[in-house]
Amino acid sequence: PFDWGDNYKLPNMPEKDLVIYEMNVRAFTADKSSGLDPKIRGSYLGVIEKIPHLLELGVNAVELLPVFEFDEFEFQRRPNPRDHMINTWGYSTINFFAPMSRYASGGGGPCNASREFKEMVKALHGAGIEVILDVVYNHTNEADDQNPYTTSFRGIDNKVYYMLDPNSGQLLNFSGCGNTLNCNHPVVMELILDSLRHWVTEYHVDGFRFDLASVLCRGTDGTPLSAPPVIRAIAKEPILSRCKIISEPWDCGGLYLVGKFPNWDRWAEWNGKYRDDMRRFIKGDSGMKGSFATRVAGSADLYSANKRKPCHSINFVIAHDGFTLYDLVSYNFKHNDANGEGGNDGSNDNFSWNCGFEGETDDPSIKALRSRQMKNFHLALMISQGTPMMLMGDEYGHTRYGNNNSYGHDTSINNFQWGFLDKQRSSHFRFFSEVIKFRLMHQVFRHENFLSNNEVTWHEDNWDNYESKFLAFTLHDSIGADIYLAFNAHNYYVKVSIPPPPSKRRWFRVADTNLASPEDFVPEGVPGIENSYNVAPYSSILLEAKLT
């Protein structure tokens, strides 16, 4: 048996205190620039070697893209336009109980994978970092009816394990991957619960993010259910009671459940409306100020029901799907030709803005604006009520050169570029890291409950002005250490009146995204703030009221 150690303990982080880092085990250290021994690049052991980076960044939870055994060569089973690609993301489960064997060191193997996965979890827990798994119970690797690939369930009992059209007997496809697991059939439900219990008891993981979780809200004929048995069973399962459970509340059949996912006051959700509203406000779309305020305040319009809390909103601007943060501010259009689907794959609704030029440029003003916008997005994310999640690589500005659906590239498109990180360490990375640590030092960003009127003041009497793209507000601290924030998405300066600080305190400037590093974020604050501040175009500021 595996030795977890005498002093081993689970982090047991309160949900409201999580800062989640979405990452791919292989891509994290596969690149030569990781500096690791080739035997452990792209492995569970490789993750252990880079825990100091996670601690320096300040995150306290990793959300691992699928680590259940999957077939990375599935695109190469027969000649097709995608047969040059490798499935690096892992959304194609072969076995719901086994860790991906090729993520073990030195070429893999199931026994090594099992042991080294536990070593990784133990080391992350020892560093105070929780482990959340991205799990795929909506479909399997067994493909569609046109090109069936029978490895298990299709050969055992196709009608039980998959949703079938009652008339034609053909597989239903709510996953976009050719088949749909029949999650609310009692046999399949028990398989899912057994699998989840196994990962908690055997591997000590701290939570799960359910890919295309709306599939789990469908009956055996595909009809949406208001109280899906499997969703309820997961919420009520005693062994999972300490776990974070997070839904991706949509599927490829159009069942969009953001804010409406059946939850039993347990399930959190990837908040897709947060992503879209934040993108639109910060890039300067008109009419988004009210939505921006609602999102940074915790999305009460979506989650203030029953006993749900702000932490049930998983806030994100960027995830593995879609553009990276750098690409979000560098491309108006997706550039997916390398995927072999003629540019038809990937989302067209990116709410991105290239800041004046499509793709790479040497123009210093465009580069400065892009840098500012990335900082604006990160600051907005980390001061929002709810649970923030960021994507691996955004801490140095990783680019996929406009590819917004990079699931099949085992290259630098996906692989963490450690040399790029080193170049950004004293500037972009420093800002990202300091903002995360500032969030975790200040309770006003991590309220247990939704904000009351005496916990926030909106400095705004112009909510209905469609063209207004400026918002300022103060988060009130119980001891007076208030935080003032202003976001300017106009293309001109806004001179704003600063409210008087609480008694015996003065305003100190902590953040101004228009300033160059290291002045853009000074954790202890810079004094000398008068009763007005000139907020630059496309920039944001954070002031803290400190005792004098």
mmCIF file of N, CA and C in Angstrom, residues 226-349:
data_model
loop_
_atom_site.group_PDB
_atom_site.id
_atom_site.type_symbol
_atom_site.label_atom_id
_atom_site.label_comp_id
_atom_site.label_asym_id
_atom_site.label_seq_id
_atom_site.Cartn_x
_atom_site.Cartn_y
_atom_site.Cartn_z
ATOM 1 N N SER A 226 -35.610 17.681 -14.326
ATOM 2 C CA SER A 226 -35.468 18.781 -13.362
ATOM 3 C C SER A 226 -34.741 18.331 -12.098
ATOM 4 N N ALA A 227 -34.821 17.034 -11.777
ATOM 5 C CA ALA A 227 -34.126 16.511 -10.584
ATOM 6 C C ALA A 227 -33.407 15.213 -10.965
ATOM 7 N N PRO A 228 -32.312 15.324 -11.693
ATOM 8 C CA PRO A 228 -31.631 14.125 -12.199
ATOM 9 C C PRO A 228 -31.083 13.260 -11.069
ATOM 10 N N PRO A 229 -31.418 11.966 -11.057
ATOM 11 C CA PRO A 229 -30.970 11.096 -9.951
ATOM 12 C C PRO A 229 -29.462 11.088 -9.751
ATOM 13 N N VAL A 230 -28.684 11.080 -10.826
ATOM 14 C CA VAL A 230 -27.231 10.983 -10.654
ATOM 15 C C VAL A 230 -26.664 12.270 -10.049
ATOM 16 N N ILE A 231 -27.218 13.420 -10.412
ATOM 17 C CA ILE A 231 -26.757 14.693 -9.857
ATOM 18 C C ILE A 231 -27.079 14.756 -8.362
ATOM 19 N N ARG A 232 -28.262 14.293 -8.016
ATOM 20 C CA ARG A 232 -28.651 14.258 -6.589
ATOM 21 C C ARG A 232 -27.769 13.276 -5.820
ATOM 22 N N ALA A 233 -27.526 12.105 -6.395
ATOM 23 C CA ALA A 233 -26.729 11.081 -5.708
ATOM 24 C C ALA A 233 -25.313 11.579 -5.438
ATOM 25 N N ILE A 234 -24.731 12.295 -6.410
ATOM 26 C CA ILE A 234 -23.382 12.845 -6.212
ATOM 27 C C ILE A 234 -23.396 13.865 -5.078
ATOM 28 N N ALA A 235 -24.437 14.712 -5.055
ATOM 29 C CA ALA A 235 -24.539 15.747 -4.011
ATOM 30 C C ALA A 235 -24.704 15.138 -2.627
ATOM 31 N N LYS A 236 -25.359 13.982 -2.545
ATOM 32 C CA LYS A 236 -25.696 13.387 -1.242
ATOM 33 C C LYS A 236 -24.720 12.290 -0.806
ATOM 34 N N GLU A 237 -23.822 11.860 -1.679
ATOM 35 C CA GLU A 237 -22.917 10.756 -1.365
ATOM 36 C C GLU A 237 -21.969 11.121 -0.218
ATOM 37 N N PRO A 238 -22.012 10.379 0.922
ATOM 38 C CA PRO A 238 -21.192 10.746 2.093
ATOM 39 C C PRO A 238 -19.696 10.828 1.801
ATOM 40 N N ILE A 239 -19.174 9.900 0.998
ATOM 41 C CA ILE A 239 -17.726 9.889 0.730
ATOM 42 C C ILE A 239 -17.295 11.140 -0.036
ATOM 43 N N LEU A 240 -18.226 11.726 -0.777
ATOM 44 C CA LEU A 240 -17.906 12.932 -1.549
ATOM 45 C C LEU A 240 -18.218 14.218 -0.781
ATOM 46 N N SER A 241 -18.623 14.098 0.469
ATOM 47 C CA SER A 241 -19.130 15.268 1.201
ATOM 48 C C SER A 241 -18.062 16.342 1.410
ATOM 49 N N ARG A 242 -16.784 15.951 1.442
ATOM 50 C CA ARG A 242 -15.724 16.950 1.616
ATOM 51 C C ARG A 242 -15.266 17.539 0.283
ATOM 52 N N CYS A 243 -15.785 17.016 -0.819
ATOM 53 C CA CYS A 243 -15.266 17.386 -2.139
ATOM 54 C C CYS A 243 -15.955 18.619 -2.707
ATOM 55 N N LYS A 244 -15.195 19.359 -3.509
ATOM 56 C CA LYS A 244 -15.780 20.390 -4.352
ATOM 57 C C LYS A 244 -16.397 19.687 -5.561
ATOM 58 N N ILE A 245 -17.638 20.021 -5.899
ATOM 59 C CA ILE A 245 -18.242 19.447 -7.100
ATOM 60 C C ILE A 245 -18.720 20.594 -7.988
ATOM 61 N N ILE A 246 -18.197 20.595 -9.199
ATOM 62 C CA ILE A 246 -18.347 21.726 -10.113
ATOM 63 C C ILE A 246 -18.907 21.226 -11.440
ATOM 64 N N SER A 247 -19.941 21.887 -11.932
ATOM 65 C CA SER A 247 -20.495 21.496 -13.225
ATOM 66 C C SER A 247 -20.049 22.451 -14.319
ATOM 67 N N GLU A 248 -19.861 21.900 -15.506
ATOM 68 C CA GLU A 248 -19.849 22.719 -16.717
ATOM 69 C C GLU A 248 -21.296 22.657 -17.218
ATOM 70 N N PRO A 249 -22.098 23.704 -16.943
ATOM 71 C CA PRO A 249 -23.555 23.562 -17.026
ATOM 72 C C PRO A 249 -24.130 23.772 -18.428
ATOM 73 N N TRP A 250 -23.574 23.054 -19.393
ATOM 74 C CA TRP A 250 -24.131 23.047 -20.747
ATOM 75 C C TRP A 250 -23.687 21.763 -21.427
ATOM 76 N N ASP A 251 -24.270 21.474 -22.592
ATOM 77 C CA ASP A 251 -23.801 20.344 -23.393
ATOM 78 C C ASP A 251 -23.924 20.712 -24.866
ATOM 79 N N CYS A 252 -23.657 19.757 -25.737
ATOM 80 C CA CYS A 252 -23.673 20.044 -27.175
ATOM 81 C C CYS A 252 -25.058 19.847 -27.780
ATOM 82 N N GLY A 253 -26.039 19.567 -26.924
ATOM 83 C CA GLY A 253 -27.417 19.460 -27.396
ATOM 84 C C GLY A 253 -28.246 20.679 -27.045
ATOM 85 N N GLY A 254 -27.579 21.737 -26.553
ATOM 86 C CA GLY A 254 -28.272 22.995 -26.284
ATOM 87 C C GLY A 254 -28.884 23.125 -24.906
ATOM 88 N N LEU A 255 -28.563 22.209 -23.978
ATOM 89 C CA LEU A 255 -29.126 22.303 -22.618
ATOM 90 C C LEU A 255 -28.225 23.209 -21.775
ATOM 91 N N TYR A 256 -28.540 24.512 -21.805
ATOM 92 C CA TYR A 256 -27.721 25.547 -21.146
ATOM 93 C C TYR A 256 -28.317 25.833 -19.766
ATOM 94 N N LEU A 257 -27.580 25.487 -18.714
ATOM 95 C CA LEU A 257 -28.130 25.532 -17.352
ATOM 96 C C LEU A 257 -27.345 26.458 -16.419
ATOM 97 N N VAL A 258 -26.640 27.462 -16.977
ATOM 98 C CA VAL A 258 -25.913 28.395 -16.109
ATOM 99 C C VAL A 258 -26.919 29.114 -15.198
ATOM 100 N N GLY A 259 -26.688 29.008 -13.880
ATOM 101 C CA GLY A 259 -27.596 29.610 -12.907
ATOM 102 C C GLY A 259 -28.821 28.768 -12.614
ATOM 103 N N LYS A 260 -29.011 27.683 -13.360
ATOM 104 C CA LYS A 260 -30.203 26.846 -13.198
ATOM 105 C C LYS A 260 -29.849 25.369 -13.023
ATOM 106 N N PHE A 261 -28.576 25.075 -12.837
ATOM 107 C CA PHE A 261 -28.160 23.677 -12.732
ATOM 108 C C PHE A 261 -28.731 23.070 -11.449
ATOM 109 N N PRO A 262 -29.357 21.891 -11.517
ATOM 110 C CA PRO A 262 -29.882 21.260 -10.287
ATOM 111 C C PRO A 262 -28.731 21.094 -9.295
ATOM 112 N N ASN A 263 -28.876 21.555 -8.069
ATOM 113 C CA ASN A 263 -27.660 21.687 -7.257
ATOM 114 C C ASN A 263 -27.731 21.172 -5.827
ATOM 115 N N TRP A 264 -28.915 21.031 -5.250
ATOM 116 C CA TRP A 264 -29.027 20.597 -3.851
ATOM 117 C C TRP A 264 -28.085 21.398 -2.947
ATOM 118 N N ASP A 265 -27.896 22.666 -3.291
ATOM 119 C CA ASP A 265 -27.035 23.610 -2.543
ATOM 120 C C ASP A 265 -25.579 23.140 -2.445
ATOM 121 N N ARG A 266 -25.184 22.225 -3.310
ATOM 122 C CA ARG A 266 -23.823 21.669 -3.262
ATOM 123 C C ARG A 266 -23.025 21.985 -4.511
ATOM 124 N N TRP A 267 -23.688 21.902 -5.647
ATOM 125 C CA TRP A 267 -22.977 22.034 -6.913
ATOM 126 C C TRP A 267 -22.601 23.479 -7.205
ATOM 127 N N ALA A 268 -21.336 23.689 -7.538
ATOM 128 C CA ALA A 268 -20.893 24.965 -8.112
ATOM 129 C C ALA A 268 -20.972 24.851 -9.632
ATOM 130 N N GLU A 269 -20.835 25.993 -10.315
ATOM 131 C CA GLU A 269 -20.953 25.988 -11.777
ATOM 132 C C GLU A 269 -19.854 26.839 -12.406
ATOM 133 N N TRP A 270 -19.334 26.388 -13.527
ATOM 134 C CA TRP A 270 -18.568 27.274 -14.391
ATOM 135 C C TRP A 270 -19.528 28.352 -14.885
ATOM 136 N N ASN A 271 -19.235 29.602 -14.535
ATOM 137 C CA ASN A 271 -20.162 30.694 -14.852
ATOM 138 C C ASN A 271 -19.832 31.283 -16.229
ATOM 139 N N GLY A 272 -20.449 30.714 -17.254
ATOM 140 C CA GLY A 272 -20.206 31.176 -18.617
ATOM 141 C C GLY A 272 -20.660 32.609 -18.852
ATOM 142 N N LYS A 273 -21.658 33.057 -18.086
ATOM 143 C CA LYS A 273 -22.117 34.446 -18.240
ATOM 144 C C LYS A 273 -21.082 35.413 -17.663
ATOM 145 N N TYR A 274 -20.400 35.004 -16.614
ATOM 146 C CA TYR A 274 -19.303 35.818 -16.087
ATOM 147 C C TYR A 274 -18.255 36.028 -17.175
ATOM 148 N N ARG A 275 -17.808 34.939 -17.783
ATOM 149 C CA ARG A 275 -16.794 35.028 -18.849
ATOM 150 C C ARG A 275 -17.219 36.023 -19.943
ATOM 151 N N ASP A 276 -18.432 35.866 -20.431
ATOM 152 C CA ASP A 276 -18.870 36.692 -21.572
ATOM 153 C C ASP A 276 -19.045 38.155 -21.185
ATOM 154 N N ASP A 277 -19.644 38.400 -20.019
ATOM 155 C CA ASP A 277 -19.891 39.798 -19.609
ATOM 156 C C ASP A 277 -18.592 40.520 -19.288
ATOM 157 N N MET A 278 -17.650 39.832 -18.650
ATOM 158 C CA MET A 278 -16.362 40.462 -18.348
ATOM 159 C C MET A 278 -15.612 40.805 -19.631
ATOM 160 N N ARG A 279 -15.606 39.874 -20.564
ATOM 161 C CA ARG A 279 -14.916 40.118 -21.841
ATOM 162 C C ARG A 279 -15.514 41.336 -22.546
ATOM 163 N N ARG A 280 -16.825 41.409 -22.552
ATOM 164 C CA ARG A 280 -17.473 42.474 -23.318
ATOM 165 C C ARG A 280 -17.262 43.845 -22.672
ATOM 166 N N PHE A 281 -17.351 43.914 -21.340
ATOM 167 C CA PHE A 281 -17.156 45.209 -20.684
ATOM 168 C C PHE A 281 -15.720 45.700 -20.860
ATOM 169 N N ILE A 282 -14.754 44.842 -20.590
ATOM 170 C CA ILE A 282 -13.353 45.301 -20.568
ATOM 171 C C ILE A 282 -12.852 45.632 -21.971
ATOM 172 N N LYS A 283 -13.394 45.008 -22.993
ATOM 173 C CA LYS A 283 -12.968 45.394 -24.349
ATOM 174 C C LYS A 283 -13.687 46.642 -24.848
ATOM 175 N N GLY A 284 -14.652 47.133 -24.061
ATOM 176 C CA GLY A 284 -15.250 48.415 -24.396
ATOM 177 C C GLY A 284 -16.597 48.348 -25.090
ATOM 178 N N ASP A 285 -17.305 47.219 -24.990
ATOM 179 C CA ASP A 285 -18.656 47.160 -25.546
ATOM 180 C C ASP A 285 -19.585 48.090 -24.772
ATOM 181 N N SER A 286 -20.518 48.691 -25.468
ATOM 182 C CA SER A 286 -21.502 49.565 -24.817
ATOM 183 C C SER A 286 -22.548 48.734 -24.076
ATOM 184 N N GLY A 287 -23.151 49.355 -23.079
ATOM 185 C CA GLY A 287 -24.286 48.751 -22.394
ATOM 186 C C GLY A 287 -23.959 47.598 -21.469
ATOM 187 N N MET A 288 -22.700 47.465 -21.054
ATOM 188 C CA MET A 288 -22.294 46.304 -20.257
ATOM 189 C C MET A 288 -21.985 46.636 -18.803
ATOM 190 N N LYS A 289 -22.109 47.921 -18.425
ATOM 191 C CA LYS A 289 -21.679 48.325 -17.080
ATOM 192 C C LYS A 289 -22.470 47.622 -15.975
ATOM 193 N N GLY A 290 -23.775 47.549 -16.126
ATOM 194 C CA GLY A 290 -24.598 46.892 -15.108
ATOM 195 C C GLY A 290 -24.278 45.418 -14.982
ATOM 196 N N SER A 291 -24.080 44.764 -16.118
ATOM 197 C CA SER A 291 -23.732 43.339 -16.096
ATOM 198 C C SER A 291 -22.369 43.120 -15.445
ATOM 199 N N PHE A 292 -21.426 44.001 -15.746
ATOM 200 C CA PHE A 292 -20.091 43.919 -15.140
ATOM 201 C C PHE A 292 -20.207 44.034 -13.617
ATOM 202 N N ALA A 293 -21.000 44.980 -13.143
ATOM 203 C CA ALA A 293 -21.185 45.149 -11.696
ATOM 204 C C ALA A 293 -21.796 43.894 -11.073
ATOM 205 N N THR A 294 -22.795 43.322 -11.737
ATOM 206 C CA THR A 294 -23.444 42.113 -11.231
ATOM 207 C C THR A 294 -22.452 40.963 -11.122
ATOM 208 N N ARG A 295 -21.598 40.833 -12.118
ATOM 209 C CA ARG A 295 -20.636 39.716 -12.116
ATOM 210 C C ARG A 295 -19.566 39.889 -11.037
ATOM 211 N N VAL A 296 -18.990 41.102 -10.898
ATOM 212 C CA VAL A 296 -17.936 41.254 -9.885
ATOM 213 C C VAL A 296 -18.513 41.132 -8.475
ATOM 214 N N ALA A 297 -19.826 41.378 -8.346
ATOM 215 C CA ALA A 297 -20.471 41.276 -7.028
ATOM 216 C C ALA A 297 -20.909 39.854 -6.695
ATOM 217 N N GLY A 298 -20.626 38.889 -7.570
ATOM 218 C CA GLY A 298 -20.896 37.492 -7.235
ATOM 219 C C GLY A 298 -22.032 36.838 -7.984
ATOM 220 N N SER A 299 -22.615 37.533 -8.969
ATOM 221 C CA SER A 299 -23.690 36.950 -9.791
ATOM 222 C C SER A 299 -24.882 36.489 -8.957
ATOM 223 N N ALA A 300 -25.367 37.396 -8.112
ATOM 224 C CA ALA A 300 -26.542 37.075 -7.293
ATOM 225 C C ALA A 300 -27.767 36.780 -8.160
ATOM 226 N N ASP A 301 -27.811 37.369 -9.360
ATOM 227 C CA ASP A 301 -28.949 37.094 -10.245
ATOM 228 C C ASP A 301 -29.020 35.615 -10.618
ATOM 229 N N LEU A 302 -27.891 34.917 -10.564
ATOM 230 C CA LEU A 302 -27.842 33.506 -10.938
ATOM 231 C C LEU A 302 -27.827 32.574 -9.728
ATOM 232 N N TYR A 303 -27.175 33.007 -8.639
ATOM 233 C CA TYR A 303 -26.872 32.060 -7.559
ATOM 234 C C TYR A 303 -27.492 32.395 -6.203
ATOM 235 N N SER A 304 -28.173 33.521 -6.094
ATOM 236 C CA SER A 304 -28.775 33.852 -4.798
ATOM 237 C C SER A 304 -30.133 33.165 -4.664
ATOM 238 N N ALA A 305 -30.099 31.855 -4.495
ATOM 239 C CA ALA A 305 -31.321 31.055 -4.343
ATOM 240 C C ALA A 305 -31.041 29.943 -3.345
ATOM 241 N N ASN A 306 -32.060 29.649 -2.542
ATOM 242 C CA ASN A 306 -31.925 28.629 -1.508
ATOM 243 C C ASN A 306 -30.690 28.922 -0.645
ATOM 244 N N LYS A 307 -29.788 27.959 -0.504
ATOM 245 C CA LYS A 307 -28.613 28.193 0.344
ATOM 246 C C LYS A 307 -27.337 28.346 -0.485
ATOM 247 N N ARG A 308 -27.482 28.718 -1.732
ATOM 248 C CA ARG A 308 -26.283 28.872 -2.574
ATOM 249 C C ARG A 308 -25.525 30.134 -2.186
ATOM 250 N N LYS A 309 -24.223 30.098 -2.451
ATOM 251 C CA LYS A 309 -23.305 31.157 -2.020
ATOM 252 C C LYS A 309 -22.558 31.718 -3.235
ATOM 253 N N PRO A 310 -21.890 32.865 -3.070
ATOM 254 C CA PRO A 310 -21.063 33.373 -4.171
ATOM 255 C C PRO A 310 -20.033 32.358 -4.660
ATOM 256 N N CYS A 311 -19.511 31.517 -3.745
ATOM 257 C CA CYS A 311 -18.474 30.556 -4.154
ATOM 258 C C CYS A 311 -18.992 29.517 -5.133
ATOM 259 N N HIS A 312 -20.305 29.405 -5.274
ATOM 260 C CA HIS A 312 -20.849 28.459 -6.254
ATOM 261 C C HIS A 312 -20.709 28.975 -7.681
ATOM 262 N N SER A 313 -20.313 30.235 -7.816
ATOM 263 C CA SER A 313 -19.969 30.772 -9.133
ATOM 264 C C SER A 313 -18.479 30.600 -9.354
ATOM 265 N N ILE A 314 -18.098 29.699 -10.262
ATOM 266 C CA ILE A 314 -16.689 29.589 -10.657
ATOM 267 C C ILE A 314 -16.459 30.655 -11.721
ATOM 268 N N ASN A 315 -15.784 31.715 -11.313
ATOM 269 C CA ASN A 315 -15.540 32.857 -12.200
ATOM 270 C C ASN A 315 -14.313 32.597 -13.061
ATOM 271 N N PHE A 316 -14.448 32.822 -14.354
ATOM 272 C CA PHE A 316 -13.293 32.675 -15.238
ATOM 273 C C PHE A 316 -13.478 33.562 -16.461
ATOM 274 N N VAL A 317 -12.372 34.052 -16.963
ATOM 275 C CA VAL A 317 -12.352 34.775 -18.231
ATOM 276 C C VAL A 317 -11.812 33.853 -19.319
ATOM 277 N N ILE A 318 -10.904 32.953 -18.916
ATOM 278 C CA ILE A 318 -10.205 32.051 -19.829
ATOM 279 C C ILE A 318 -10.263 30.636 -19.269
ATOM 280 N N ALA A 319 -10.476 29.658 -20.162
ATOM 281 C CA ALA A 319 -10.354 28.248 -19.802
ATOM 282 C C ALA A 319 -9.634 27.533 -20.944
ATOM 283 N N HIS A 320 -9.450 26.220 -20.814
ATOM 284 C CA HIS A 320 -8.715 25.495 -21.864
ATOM 285 C C HIS A 320 -9.399 25.642 -23.224
ATOM 286 N N ASP A 321 -10.730 25.612 -23.228
ATOM 287 C CA ASP A 321 -11.498 25.876 -24.447
ATOM 288 C C ASP A 321 -11.381 27.347 -24.795
ATOM 289 N N GLY A 322 -11.156 27.658 -26.057
ATOM 290 C CA GLY A 322 -11.171 29.062 -26.464
ATOM 291 C C GLY A 322 -9.777 29.675 -26.479
ATOM 292 N N PHE A 323 -9.763 31.008 -26.562
ATOM 293 C CA PHE A 323 -8.503 31.747 -26.606
ATOM 294 C C PHE A 323 -7.795 31.733 -25.260
ATOM 295 N N THR A 324 -6.463 31.790 -25.299
ATOM 296 C CA THR A 324 -5.701 32.143 -24.104
ATOM 297 C C THR A 324 -5.934 33.629 -23.825
ATOM 298 N N LEU A 325 -5.466 34.099 -22.675
ATOM 299 C CA LEU A 325 -5.654 35.512 -22.334
ATOM 300 C C LEU A 325 -4.922 36.409 -23.331
ATOM 301 N N TYR A 326 -3.713 36.037 -23.700
ATOM 302 C CA TYR A 326 -2.956 36.828 -24.678
ATOM 303 C C TYR A 326 -3.696 36.868 -26.019
ATOM 304 N N ASP A 327 -4.213 35.728 -26.434
ATOM 305 C CA ASP A 327 -4.908 35.683 -27.726
ATOM 306 C C ASP A 327 -6.232 36.443 -27.681
ATOM 307 N N LEU A 328 -6.852 36.489 -26.514
ATOM 308 C CA LEU A 328 -8.109 37.242 -26.364
ATOM 309 C C LEU A 328 -7.911 38.724 -26.675
ATOM 310 N N VAL A 329 -6.710 39.251 -26.400
ATOM 311 C CA VAL A 329 -6.439 40.674 -26.650
ATOM 312 C C VAL A 329 -5.593 40.869 -27.912
ATOM 313 N N SER A 330 -5.404 39.783 -28.700
ATOM 314 C CA SER A 330 -4.547 39.866 -29.884
ATOM 315 C C SER A 330 -5.222 39.401 -31.176
ATOM 316 N N TYR A 331 -6.398 38.804 -31.056
ATOM 317 C CA TYR A 331 -7.075 38.261 -32.232
ATOM 318 C C TYR A 331 -8.564 38.582 -32.197
ATOM 319 N N ASN A 332 -9.083 39.084 -33.315
ATOM 320 C CA ASN A 332 -10.535 39.249 -33.456
ATOM 321 C C ASN A 332 -11.188 37.966 -33.952
ATOM 322 N N PHE A 333 -10.400 37.112 -34.601
ATOM 323 C CA PHE A 333 -10.934 35.908 -35.229
ATOM 324 C C PHE A 333 -10.093 34.704 -34.835
ATOM 325 N N LYS A 334 -10.744 33.533 -34.785
ATOM 326 C CA LYS A 334 -10.003 32.294 -34.526
ATOM 327 C C LYS A 334 -9.159 31.942 -35.751
ATOM 328 N N HIS A 335 -8.048 31.272 -35.504
ATOM 329 C CA HIS A 335 -7.145 30.835 -36.576
ATOM 330 C C HIS A 335 -6.844 29.355 -36.346
ATOM 331 N N ASN A 336 -7.773 28.502 -36.800
ATOM 332 C CA ASN A 336 -7.742 27.080 -36.455
ATOM 333 C C ASN A 336 -7.359 26.177 -37.618
ATOM 334 N N ASP A 337 -6.702 26.719 -38.639
ATOM 335 C CA ASP A 337 -6.395 25.917 -39.822
ATOM 336 C C ASP A 337 -5.582 24.671 -39.483
ATOM 337 N N ALA A 338 -4.741 24.761 -38.464
ATOM 338 C CA ALA A 338 -3.878 23.624 -38.107
ATOM 339 C C ALA A 338 -4.677 22.425 -37.603
ATOM 340 N N ASN A 339 -5.965 22.621 -37.319
ATOM 341 C CA ASN A 339 -6.773 21.530 -36.762
ATOM 342 C C ASN A 339 -7.349 20.602 -37.828
ATOM 343 N N GLY A 340 -7.226 20.982 -39.097
ATOM 344 C CA GLY A 340 -7.655 20.082 -40.164
ATOM 345 C C GLY A 340 -9.141 20.063 -40.442
ATOM 346 N N GLU A 341 -9.884 21.024 -39.903
ATOM 347 C CA GLU A 341 -11.333 21.048 -40.132
ATOM 348 C C GLU A 341 -11.766 22.273 -40.925
ATOM 349 N N GLY A 342 -10.825 22.845 -41.660
ATOM 350 C CA GLY A 342 -11.160 23.979 -42.520
ATOM 351 C C GLY A 342 -11.633 25.206 -41.765
ATOM 352 N N GLY A 343 -11.220 25.304 -40.499
ATOM 353 C CA GLY A 343 -11.624 26.462 -39.693
ATOM 354 C C GLY A 343 -13.047 26.389 -39.190
ATOM 355 N N ASN A 344 -13.710 25.231 -39.343
ATOM 356 C CA ASN A 344 -15.108 25.108 -38.900
ATOM 357 C C ASN A 344 -15.235 24.751 -37.427
ATOM 358 N N ASP A 345 -14.149 24.345 -36.790
ATOM 359 C CA ASP A 345 -14.215 23.978 -35.377
ATOM 360 C C ASP A 345 -13.928 25.200 -34.508
ATOM 361 N N GLY A 346 -14.243 25.081 -33.232
ATOM 362 C CA GLY A 346 -13.988 26.184 -32.294
ATOM 363 C C GLY A 346 -15.091 27.224 -32.343
ATOM 364 N N SER A 347 -15.255 27.922 -31.244
ATOM 365 C CA SER A 347 -16.328 28.911 -31.126
ATOM 366 C C SER A 347 -16.052 30.148 -31.980
ATOM 367 N N ASN A 348 -17.132 30.704 -32.527
ATOM 368 C CA ASN A 348 -17.023 31.983 -33.241
ATOM 369 C C ASN A 348 -17.374 33.165 -32.341
ATOM 370 N N ASP A 349 -17.950 32.878 -31.173
ATOM 371 C CA ASP A 349 -18.404 33.945 -30.267
ATOM 372 C C ASP A 349 -17.388 34.126 -29.154
#
